[in-house]
Coordinates of N, CA, C and O and ligand atoms in Angstrom, one line a residue:
M189 N -7.9 17.7 -4.8 CA -8.8 17.3 -6.3 C -9.9 17.0 -6.2 O -9.3 15.2 -6.9
L190 N -10.9 17.2 -6.8 CA -11.8 16.4 -7.6 C -11.9 16.2 -8.9 O -12.0 17.3 -9.5
I191 N -12.2 14.9 -8.9 CA -12.3 14.9 -10.7 C -13.8 14.9 -11.1 O -14.4 14.2 -10.7
S192 N -15.1 15.8 -11.5 CA -16.3 15.8 -12.0 C -16.9 14.8 -13.4 O -16.2 14.6 -14.6
L193 N -17.5 13.8 -12.9 CA -18.1 13.2 -14.1 C -18.2 13.9 -15.7 O -18.2 14.4 -16.5
Q194 N -18.9 15.2 -14.8 CA -19.0 16.5 -16.7 C -17.8 16.9 -16.8 O -18.0 17.2 -17.9
E195 N -17.1 16.9 -16.2 CA -16.0 17.3 -17.0 C -15.1 16.9 -17.7 O -14.9 16.1 -19.0
L196 N -15.3 15.1 -17.2 CA -15.0 14.1 -17.9 C -15.6 13.9 -19.8 O -15.1 14.1 -20.3
E197 N -17.0 13.5 -19.3 CA -17.9 13.6 -20.5 C -17.4 15.3 -21.5 O -17.1 14.7 -22.9
L198 N -17.0 15.9 -21.3 CA -16.1 16.7 -22.6 C -14.7 16.4 -22.6 O -14.7 16.4 -23.9
R199 N -14.0 16.1 -21.6 CA -13.0 15.9 -22.3 C -11.9 15.1 -21.1 O -12.1 15.1 -20.0
P200 N -10.5 14.3 -21.1 CA -9.8 13.7 -20.1 C -9.1 15.1 -19.2 O -8.8 16.1 -20.1
V201 N -8.8 14.7 -18.7 CA -8.4 15.2 -17.2 C -7.5 15.2 -16.8 O -6.8 13.7 -16.5
Q202 N -6.8 16.2 -17.5 CA -4.6 16.3 -17.0 C -4.2 16.3 -15.5 O -5.0 17.3 -15.0
F203 N -3.3 15.7 -15.1 CA -3.7 16.9 -13.4 C -1.3 16.1 -13.2 O -1.2 15.8 -13.9
K204 N -1.6 17.3 -12.6 CA 0.2 16.5 -12.0 C -0.3 18.4 -11.2 O -0.2 19.2 -10.7
I205 N -0.4 17.3 -9.5 CA -0.1 17.9 -8.4 C 0.7 17.4 -7.5 O 1.3 16.3 -7.4
D206 N 0.9 18.4 -6.3 CA 2.1 18.3 -5.4 C 0.9 18.2 -4.4 O 1.0 19.1 -4.3
I207 N 0.9 17.2 -3.8 CA 0.2 17.6 -2.0 C 0.9 17.8 -0.8 O 1.8 16.8 -0.4
P208 N 1.5 18.2 -0.3 CA 2.3 18.4 1.2 C 1.5 17.1 2.1 O 0.2 16.7 2.1
A209 N 2.6 16.9 2.8 CA 3.2 16.9 3.7 C 2.0 17.0 4.7 O 1.4 18.0 5.1
G210 N 0.7 15.8 5.5 CA -0.1 16.8 6.5 C -1.6 16.8 5.9 O -2.7 17.1 7.1
E211 N -1.4 16.9 4.5 CA -3.3 16.7 3.8 C -3.7 15.1 3.8 O -5.1 15.0 4.0
I212 N -3.0 14.0 3.5 CA -3.6 12.9 3.2 C -3.1 11.8 4.7 O -2.2 11.9 6.0
E213 N -4.5 11.4 5.0 CA -3.9 10.6 6.3 C -4.1 9.6 6.3 O -5.8 8.9 5.2
Y214 N -3.2 9.1 6.3 CA -3.3 7.9 6.0 C -3.6 6.6 7.5 O -4.0 7.1 8.4
D215 N -2.8 6.0 7.7 CA -3.0 4.7 8.8 C -2.1 5.6 10.0 O -1.0 6.5 10.0
A216 N -1.9 5.3 10.8 CA -1.6 5.7 12.2 C -0.6 5.7 12.2 O 0.2 7.5 13.0
A217 N -0.5 4.7 12.0 CA 1.3 4.6 12.2 C 2.7 5.6 10.8 O 3.6 5.4 10.9
L218 N 1.6 5.6 10.0 CA 2.1 6.0 9.0 C 1.9 7.4 8.6 O 1.4 8.0 8.9
K219 N 3.8 8.2 8.1 CA 3.4 9.7 8.2 C 3.9 10.0 6.9 O 4.9 9.6 6.1
Q220 N 3.1 10.8 6.1 CA 4.1 11.3 4.9 C 4.9 12.4 5.3 O 4.7 13.6 5.7
A221 N 5.8 12.3 4.6 CA 7.8 13.1 4.8 C 8.5 13.3 3.7 O 8.9 14.4 4.0
S222 N 7.4 13.4 2.5 CA 8.0 15.0 1.2 C 6.6 14.9 0.7 O 5.4 14.5 1.3
V223 N 6.3 16.1 0.2 CA 5.5 16.2 -0.4 C 5.2 15.4 -1.9 O 5.9 14.5 -2.3
L224 N 4.3 14.8 -2.0 CA 3.6 13.8 -3.2 C 3.3 14.5 -3.9 O 2.4 15.7 -4.0
H225 N 3.8 13.7 -4.5 CA 3.8 14.3 -6.7 C 3.4 12.9 -7.6 O 3.6 12.3 -7.3
A226 N 2.3 14.2 -7.7 CA 1.4 12.9 -8.6 C 1.3 13.6 -9.8 O 0.8 15.3 -10.4
E227 N 1.4 12.0 -11.5 CA 0.6 13.5 -12.3 C 0.1 12.1 -13.0 O 0.3 10.8 -12.7
G228 N -0.7 12.5 -14.7 CA -1.7 11.3 -14.8 C -3.5 12.1 -15.8 O -2.4 13.5 -15.3
A229 N -3.7 10.9 -15.9 CA -4.9 11.9 -16.7 C -5.8 10.7 -16.3 O -6.0 9.3 -16.3
A230 N -7.4 11.4 -16.2 CA -8.9 11.0 -15.6 C -9.3 10.7 -17.3 O -9.3 11.6 -18.1
E231 N -10.0 9.8 -17.9 CA -10.2 9.7 -19.0 C -12.1 9.1 -18.4 O -11.9 8.2 -18.1
L232 N -13.2 9.5 -19.6 CA -14.1 8.4 -19.5 C -13.9 7.7 -20.7 O -14.0 7.9 -21.4
V233 N -13.7 6.3 -20.4 CA -13.3 5.3 -21.0 C -14.7 4.9 -21.7 O -14.4 4.2 -23.0
N234 N -15.9 4.5 -20.9 CA -17.2 3.8 -21.4 C -18.3 4.9 -21.2 O -18.7 5.0 -19.4
H235 N -18.8 6.2 -21.5 CA -19.6 6.9 -21.6 C -21.1 5.8 -20.8 O -22.1 6.6 -19.8
A236 N -21.7 5.6 -21.9 CA -22.8 4.4 -20.9 C -23.0 4.2 -19.7 O -23.2 3.9 -19.3
L237 N -21.7 3.5 -19.6 CA -21.5 3.2 -18.3 C -20.2 3.6 -17.5 O -20.2 3.6 -15.2
N238 N -20.5 4.9 -17.7 CA -19.6 5.8 -16.5 C -18.6 5.0 -15.4 O -17.8 5.4 -14.8
E239 N -18.1 4.5 -16.3 CA -16.6 3.9 -16.3 C -15.4 5.3 -16.6 O -15.0 5.4 -17.4
I240 N -14.4 5.0 -15.3 CA -13.4 6.1 -15.3 C -12.3 5.6 -15.7 O -12.2 4.8 -14.8
R241 N -10.9 5.9 -15.7 CA -10.0 5.5 -15.9 C -9.3 6.3 -15.6 O -8.6 7.4 -16.2
I242 N -8.0 6.0 -15.0 CA -7.2 7.4 -14.0 C -5.8 6.1 -14.1 O -5.5 5.6 -13.4
R243 N -5.5 6.2 -15.1 CA -3.5 6.3 -15.4 C -2.6 7.5 -15.0 O -2.7 8.8 -15.1
G244 N -1.7 7.1 -14.2 CA -0.7 8.4 -14.1 C 0.6 7.7 -13.1 O 0.7 5.8 -13.1
A245 N 1.6 8.9 -12.6 CA 2.6 7.6 -11.4 C 2.4 8.8 -10.5 O 2.2 10.5 -10.0
L246 N 2.9 8.7 -9.3 CA 3.0 9.3 -8.2 C 4.7 8.8 -7.1 O 5.4 7.5 -7.6
S247 N 4.9 9.8 -6.5 CA 6.7 9.6 -5.9 C 5.8 10.4 -4.4 O 5.5 11.4 -3.8
V248 N 6.8 9.9 -3.3 CA 6.2 10.0 -2.2 C 7.1 9.5 -1.6 O 7.5 8.3 -1.3
T249 N 8.0 10.1 0.0 CA 8.5 9.2 1.0 C 7.4 9.1 1.8 O 7.3 9.9 3.0
I250 N 7.4 8.2 2.7 CA 6.5 7.3 3.6 C 7.2 7.5 5.2 O 8.3 6.6 4.9
E251 N 7.0 7.6 6.0 CA 7.6 7.5 7.5 C 7.4 5.9 8.0 O 5.5 7.0 8.4
A252 N 7.6 5.4 9.1 CA 7.3 4.6 9.7 C 7.4 3.7 11.1 O 8.6 3.7 10.2
P253 N 7.6 3.7 11.8 CA 8.0 2.7 12.7 C 8.7 1.0 11.9 O 7.4 0.3 11.5
C254 N 9.9 1.2 12.3 CA 9.9 0.3 11.5 C 9.5 -1.7 12.2 O 9.7 -0.8 13.8
D255 N 8.6 -3.0 11.6 CA 8.9 -3.6 12.6 C 9.1 -4.1 13.9 O 8.8 -4.9 14.4
R256 N 10.6 -4.3 13.4 CA 11.3 -5.4 13.8 C 11.7 -4.7 15.3 O 11.8 -4.7 16.4
C257 N 12.0 -3.3 14.7 CA 12.9 -2.3 16.0 C 12.4 -1.1 16.8 O 12.9 -0.6 17.7
L258 N 11.5 -1.1 15.3 CA 10.5 0.6 16.0 C 10.7 1.5 15.8 O 10.2 2.5 16.5
E259 N 12.6 1.7 15.2 CA 12.4 3.0 15.0 C 12.2 3.0 13.5 O 11.6 2.5 13.2
T260 N 12.1 5.1 14.0 CA 11.0 5.2 12.9 C 12.0 5.4 11.5 O 13.9 5.6 10.9
A261 N 11.2 4.6 10.0 CA 12.5 3.7 9.4 C 11.7 5.6 7.7 O 10.5 5.6 8.0
S262 N 12.2 5.4 6.6 CA 11.7 5.6 5.9 C 11.0 5.6 4.5 O 11.9 3.4 3.9
F263 N 10.3 5.1 3.9 CA 9.9 4.3 2.9 C 9.7 4.8 1.4 O 8.3 5.2 1.3
P264 N 10.5 5.5 0.6 CA 9.8 5.9 -0.5 C 9.6 5.0 -1.3 O 9.7 3.5 -1.5
V265 N 8.3 5.9 -1.9 CA 7.8 4.9 -2.9 C 7.6 5.8 -4.3 O 7.0 7.3 -4.5
R266 N 7.5 5.0 -5.3 CA 7.4 5.2 -6.9 C 6.4 4.7 -7.3 O 6.4 3.0 -7.4
K267 N 5.0 4.7 -7.9 CA 4.1 3.9 -8.4 C 3.3 3.7 -9.1 O 3.1 5.1 -9.8
D268 N 3.7 3.0 -10.2 CA 2.5 3.3 -11.6 C 0.9 3.1 -11.4 O 1.8 2.2 -10.8
F269 N 0.5 4.1 -11.7 CA -0.9 2.8 -11.5 C -2.0 3.2 -12.6 O -2.1 4.4 -13.6
D270 N -3.3 2.1 -12.6 CA -4.2 2.2 -13.7 C -4.6 1.7 -13.9 O -4.9 0.2 -13.0
L271 N -6.1 3.0 -13.5 CA -7.0 1.9 -12.7 C -8.4 2.3 -12.8 O -9.0 2.9 -13.4
L272 N -9.1 2.0 -12.7 CA -10.9 1.5 -13.4 C -11.9 1.9 -12.3 O -11.7 1.3 -11.4
Y273 N -12.2 3.1 -12.6 CA -14.0 3.4 -11.7 C -14.4 3.5 -12.3 O -15.1 4.1 -12.9
Y274 N -15.7 2.4 -11.5 CA -17.0 2.6 -12.0 C -18.4 3.1 -11.1 O -17.8 2.9 -9.9
P275 N -19.1 3.5 -11.3 CA -20.5 4.6 -9.9 C -20.8 3.4 -9.3 O -21.4 2.4 -9.8
S276 N -20.9 3.7 -7.9 CA -20.3 2.5 -7.0 C -21.9 1.1 -7.3 O -22.9 0.8 -7.2
D277 N -23.7 2.8 -7.7 CA -24.7 3.0 -8.1 C -25.0 1.4 -9.5 O -26.0 1.6 -9.6
E278 N -24.1 2.1 -10.1 CA -23.8 1.3 -11.5 C -23.5 0.8 -12.4 O -23.9 -0.6 -13.1
Y279 N -22.6 0.0 -10.8 CA -21.7 -1.3 -11.7 C -22.4 -2.5 -11.7 O -22.2 -3.4 -12.5
E280 N -23.6 -2.8 -11.2 CA -24.7 -4.2 -11.0 C -24.8 -3.8 -12.6 O -25.2 -5.0 -12.8
A281 N -25.2 -3.7 -13.3 CA -26.0 -3.5 -14.2 C -24.6 -3.8 -15.4 O -24.3 -4.5 -16.6
A282 N -22.8 -3.2 -15.1 CA -22.1 -3.9 -16.2 C -21.9 -5.4 -15.9 O -22.3 -5.2 -14.5
S283 N -21.5 -6.1 -16.4 CA -22.1 -7.2 -16.5 C -20.1 -7.7 -16.1 O -19.2 -6.8 -16.7
E284 N -20.6 -9.0 -15.8 CA -19.1 -9.1 -14.9 C -18.0 -9.5 -15.7 O -16.9 -9.0 -15.4
E285 N -18.9 -10.2 -16.5 CA -17.6 -10.2 -18.0 C -17.0 -8.9 -18.4 O -15.7 -9.4 -18.2
E286 N -18.0 -8.2 -18.9 CA -16.8 -6.5 -18.7 C -16.2 -6.1 -18.3 O -14.9 -5.9 -18.5
I287 N -16.9 -6.0 -17.2 CA -15.2 -5.7 -15.7 C -14.3 -6.8 -15.9 O -13.0 -6.2 -15.5
R288 N -14.2 -8.2 -16.1 CA -12.9 -8.8 -16.0 C -12.1 -8.8 -17.5 O -11.4 -9.3 -17.4
Q289 N -12.4 -8.0 -18.4 CA -11.7 -8.7 -19.5 C -10.5 -7.6 -19.3 O -9.4 -7.6 -19.9
T290 N -10.8 -7.0 -18.2 CA -9.8 -5.7 -18.2 C -8.3 -6.1 -17.8 O -8.9 -6.7 -17.0
E291 N -7.8 -5.4 -18.1 CA -5.9 -5.7 -17.3 C -6.3 -4.3 -16.0 O -5.2 -5.2 -15.1
S292 N -6.7 -3.9 -15.8 CA -6.7 -2.4 -14.9 C -7.1 -3.3 -13.8 O -7.8 -4.5 -13.6
E293 N -6.7 -2.3 -12.4 CA -7.6 -2.9 -11.1 C -8.7 -2.5 -11.6 O -8.6 -1.1 -11.8
V294 N -10.1 -2.3 -10.5 CA -10.9 -2.6 -11.2 C -11.3 -1.4 -9.4 O -11.1 -1.8 -8.1
A295 N -12.5 -0.6 -9.0 CA -12.4 0.6 -7.8 C -13.5 0.9 -8.3 O -14.3 0.8 -9.0
Y296 N -14.8 1.5 -7.5 CA -16.0 1.8 -7.2 C -15.8 3.7 -7.2 O -15.2 3.9 -6.1
Y297 N -17.3 4.6 -7.4 CA -16.8 5.6 -6.4 C -18.1 5.9 -6.4 O -19.3 5.6 -7.4
E298 N -18.4 7.0 -5.8 CA -20.1 7.4 -5.2 C -19.4 8.3 -6.2 O -19.8 9.6 -5.8
G299 N -21.2 8.7 -6.5 CA -21.4 10.4 -6.8 C -21.0 10.4 -8.4 O -21.2 9.7 -9.1
D300 N -21.4 12.1 -8.6 CA -20.8 12.5 -9.8 C -19.2 13.1 -9.3 O -18.6 13.1 -11.0
R301 N -18.6 11.8 -8.8 CA -17.0 12.5 -8.6 C -16.1 12.1 -8.4 O -16.3 11.2 -7.0
L302 N -14.8 12.1 -8.6 CA -13.7 11.2 -7.3 C -12.7 12.1 -7.1 O -12.6 13.2 -7.5
N303 N -12.2 12.0 -6.2 CA -12.0 12.3 -5.0 C -10.0 12.2 -5.3 O -9.9 11.1 -4.5
L304 N -9.1 12.9 -6.2 CA -7.9 12.2 -6.3 C -6.9 11.6 -5.4 O -6.1 11.3 -5.0
S305 N -7.1 12.5 -4.1 CA -6.7 12.7 -3.2 C -6.9 11.1 -2.2 O -5.9 10.2 -2.3
E306 N -7.5 10.7 -2.3 CA -8.3 9.5 -2.0 C -7.6 8.5 -3.2 O -6.9 7.2 -2.2
I307 N -7.7 8.8 -4.0 CA -7.3 7.5 -4.7 C -5.1 7.4 -4.3 O -4.8 6.3 -4.4
L308 N -4.9 8.8 -4.2 CA -3.4 8.5 -4.6 C -3.1 8.0 -3.1 O -2.1 6.9 -3.2
R309 N -4.2 8.1 -1.9 CA -4.3 7.5 -0.7 C -3.9 6.2 -1.3 O -3.2 5.3 -0.3
E310 N -5.0 5.5 -1.1 CA -5.1 3.1 -1.9 C -3.7 3.2 -2.4 O -3.2 2.6 -2.1
V311 N -3.6 4.7 -3.2 CA -1.9 3.7 -4.1 C -0.8 3.5 -3.7 O -0.1 3.2 -3.1
V312 N -0.3 4.6 -2.5 CA 0.6 4.4 -1.9 C 0.5 3.3 -0.6 O 1.6 2.7 -0.6
L313 N -0.6 2.9 0.1 CA -1.0 1.9 0.8 C -0.1 0.6 0.6 O -0.2 0.0 0.8
L314 N -0.9 0.7 -1.2 CA -0.9 -0.5 -1.7 C 1.1 -0.6 -2.1 O 0.8 -2.0 -2.3
A315 N 1.3 0.4 -2.8 CA 2.6 0.9 -2.8 C 3.5 -0.4 -1.9 O 4.9 -0.8 -2.0
L316 N 3.2 0.1 -0.3 CA 3.8 0.3 0.8 C 4.3 -1.9 0.4 O 3.6 -3.0 0.7
P317 N 5.7 -1.8 1.1 CA 6.1 -3.1 1.5 C 5.3 -3.8 2.5 O 4.6 -3.9 3.4
M318 N 4.6 -5.2 1.8 CA 4.3 -6.6 3.8 C 4.9 -5.8 4.7 O 4.6 -5.9 6.1
Q319 N 5.9 -5.8 4.9 CA 7.0 -6.3 6.4 C 7.5 -4.5 5.6 O 8.3 -4.4 5.0
M320 N 7.5 -3.3 6.7 CA 8.6 -2.4 6.7 C 9.6 -2.4 7.7 O 9.3 -2.0 9.1
I321 N 10.5 -2.5 7.5 CA 11.7 -3.1 7.9 C 12.9 -2.0 7.8 O 13.1 -1.6 6.1
C322 N 13.0 -1.3 8.7 CA 14.0 -0.1 8.3 C 15.3 -0.5 7.6 O 15.9 0.1 7.1
S323 N 16.0 -1.4 7.3 CA 16.5 -2.5 6.6 C 16.7 -3.8 6.9 O 16.1 -4.7 7.9
E324 N 17.4 -4.6 6.1 CA 17.5 -6.2 5.8 C 18.2 -6.9 6.9 O 17.7 -7.5 7.5
S325 N 18.7 -5.1 7.5 CA 20.3 -6.6 8.7 C 19.6 -6.0 9.9 O 19.9 -6.0 10.8
C326 N 17.8 -5.4 10.3 CA 17.9 -4.7 11.2 C 18.1 -6.2 11.8 O 17.6 -7.0 12.0
K327 N 18.4 -6.0 13.4 CA 18.4 -6.8 14.4 C 17.4 -6.3 15.2 O 17.2 -7.9 15.9
G328 N 16.5 -5.4 15.5 CA 15.0 -6.3 15.7 C 15.5 -5.6 17.5 O 16.5 -5.1 17.7
I329 N 14.1 -6.0 18.3 CA 14.4 -5.4 19.6 C 14.9 -7.1 20.6 O 13.7 -7.7 19.7
C330 N 15.2 -6.7 21.1 CA 15.9 -7.8 22.0 C 14.0 -8.0 22.9 O 13.9 -7.9 23.7
P331 N 13.9 -9.9 22.8 CA 12.7 -9.6 23.0 C 12.7 -10.2 25.1 O 11.9 -10.0 25.7
A332 N 13.8 -9.9 25.4 CA 14.0 -10.6 26.5 C 14.3 -8.8 27.3 O 13.4 -9.2 28.2
C333 N 14.9 -8.0 26.8 CA 15.2 -7.1 27.8 C 14.5 -5.7 27.0 O 14.3 -4.8 28.0
G334 N 14.3 -6.1 26.0 CA 13.9 -4.5 24.8 C 14.8 -4.0 24.2 O 14.1 -3.3 23.9
E335 N 15.9 -3.8 24.9 CA 17.2 -2.9 23.9 C 16.8 -3.1 23.0 O 16.7 -4.5 21.7
N336 N 17.4 -2.1 22.0 CA 17.4 -2.6 20.2 C 19.0 -2.2 20.5 O 19.6 -2.7 20.2
R337 N 18.7 -3.6 19.8 CA 19.8 -4.1 19.1 C 20.9 -3.8 17.8 O 22.0 -4.3 17.5
N338 N 20.5 -3.0 17.3 CA 21.4 -2.5 16.0 C 21.9 -1.6 17.3 O 22.8 -0.7 16.8
L339 N 21.4 -1.0 18.4 CA 22.1 -0.1 19.1 C 23.0 -0.4 20.2 O 24.8 0.5 20.0
R340 N 23.3 -1.4 20.8 CA 23.6 -2.1 21.5 C 23.0 -3.6 21.9 O 22.3 -3.7 21.8
E341 N 24.4 -4.6 21.6 CA 24.4 -5.5 22.1 C 23.6 -5.7 23.3 O 24.9 -5.3 24.4
C342 N 22.7 -6.4 23.7 CA 22.3 -7.1 25.6 C 23.5 -8.2 26.0 O 24.2 -9.1 24.9
D343 N 22.8 -8.8 26.9 CA 23.2 -9.7 27.9 C 22.9 -11.0 27.4 O 23.7 -12.1 27.9
C344 N 22.0 -10.9 26.8 CA 20.6 -11.7 26.5 C 21.2 -13.1 25.7 O 20.2 -13.8 25.7
H345 N 22.2 -12.6 24.8 CA 21.9 -13.8 23.6 C 21.9 -15.2 24.1 O 21.8 -15.4 23.6
A346 N 23.5 -15.3 24.8 CA 23.5 -16.7 25.3 C 22.1 -17.7 25.5 O 21.5 -18.4 24.9
E347 N 21.5 -16.4 26.5 CA 19.9 -17.3 26.7 C 19.3 -16.8 26.0 O 18.1 -18.5 25.7
A348 N 19.4 -16.7 24.8 CA 18.1 -16.4 23.1 C 19.2 -17.6 22.8 O 17.9 -18.1 22.1
A349 N 20.8 -18.0 22.4 CA 20.5 -19.6 22.0 C 19.9 -20.5 22.6 O 19.7 -21.7 21.7
D350 N 20.1 -20.9 24.1 CA 20.0 -21.3 24.4 C 19.0 -22.0 23.3 O 18.1 -23.0 24.1
D351 N 17.5 -21.0 23.5 CA 15.9 -21.2 24.1 C 16.3 -21.0 22.6 O 15.4 -22.4 22.4
R352 N 16.7 -20.2 21.3 CA 16.7 -21.6 19.9 C 17.0 -22.9 19.9 O 16.8 -23.7 19.2
W353 N 17.9 -23.4 20.6 CA 19.0 -24.5 20.6 C 17.2 -25.9 20.8 O 17.4 -27.3 20.8
S354 N 16.7 -25.1 22.4 CA 15.9 -26.4 22.8 C 15.1 -26.7 22.4 O 13.7 -27.5 22.3
K355 N 14.0 -25.2 21.6 CA 12.8 -25.0 20.5 C 13.4 -26.2 19.4 O 12.7 -27.1 19.1
L356 N 14.9 -25.9 18.3 CA 15.1 -26.9 17.8 C 15.1 -28.5 18.2 O 14.4 -29.8 17.7
R357 N 15.8 -28.6 19.3 CA 15.6 -30.4 20.0 C 13.5 -30.4 20.3 O 13.3 -31.6 19.7
T358 N 13.5 -29.7 20.8 CA 11.9 -30.3 20.6 C 11.5 -30.4 19.0 O 10.8 -31.4 19.3
L359 N 11.2 -29.9 18.1 CA 10.8 -29.8 17.1 C 12.1 -30.8 16.6 O 10.7 -32.3 16.0
R360 N 12.9 -31.4 16.8 CA 13.6 -32.9 16.3 C 12.9 -33.7 16.7 O 13.0 -35.2 16.5
A361 N 12.4 -33.7 18.3 CA 11.9 -35.0 19.0 C 10.5 -35.3 18.2 O 10.2 -36.4 18.2
E362 N 10.0 -34.0 18.1 CA 8.2 -34.1 17.7 C 8.9 -35.3 15.7 O 8.0 -35.3 15.7
L363 N 10.1 -35.4 15.1 CA 9.8 -35.5 13.9 C 10.6 -37.0 13.5 O 10.1 -37.0 12.6
E364 N 10.9 -37.2 15.2 CA 11.3 -39.0 14.8 C 10.3 -39.3 15.0 O 9.8 -39.1 15.8
P365 N 10.6 -40.3 14.2 CA 9.4 -41.4 14.4 C 9.5 -41.7 15.2 O 10.6 -42.4 16.2
R366 N 8.5 -42.4 16.2 CA 8.6 -43.0 17.3 C 8.1 -44.5 17.2 O 7.2 -44.7 16.3
H367 N 8.5 -45.7 18.3 CA 8.2 -46.7 18.5 C 8.2 -47.0 19.0 O 7.7 -46.6 20.5
Ligands
LIG1467 ZN1 14.8 -1.5 12.7
LIG1468 ZN1 18.3 -8.5 26.0

């Protein structure tokens, strides 16, 4: 969905859209696993600067491999957003102070229209957790044999434990004052 400046000059544009999975390309590892639902409004808040404010909320489920065990995990995203867009060619005209005064996040658009799908994509990417894990208790993959430890306990544990202790001993040796 494109929102044009000409349209916004007349009135705010309300949107309520459902974007099916597959239409937006995310990061290669991320997959949209549900319809992305978004609703909100775009309005021209400053005609002189062509400053556009987009407010709304979205919900979607994203699937990605778990950072620890690499199995596919689901990440439901629900996010309110309040964004300010300036034309990329004109924003330098706006004083930095003017821009800084706002509480909203600031971004730029090119030409005379905004692509709502691209905006929603950005909101989704920023809303995803830094650490993408299937669950807090995910045990991950054994570094020695590659077994998914959520599915099967492997026999490498003794070795892994030894390794931990040896690291601790090294650390302790480093921390101890040398005489
Ligand atoms: Zn996991
Ligand atoms: Zn193992």
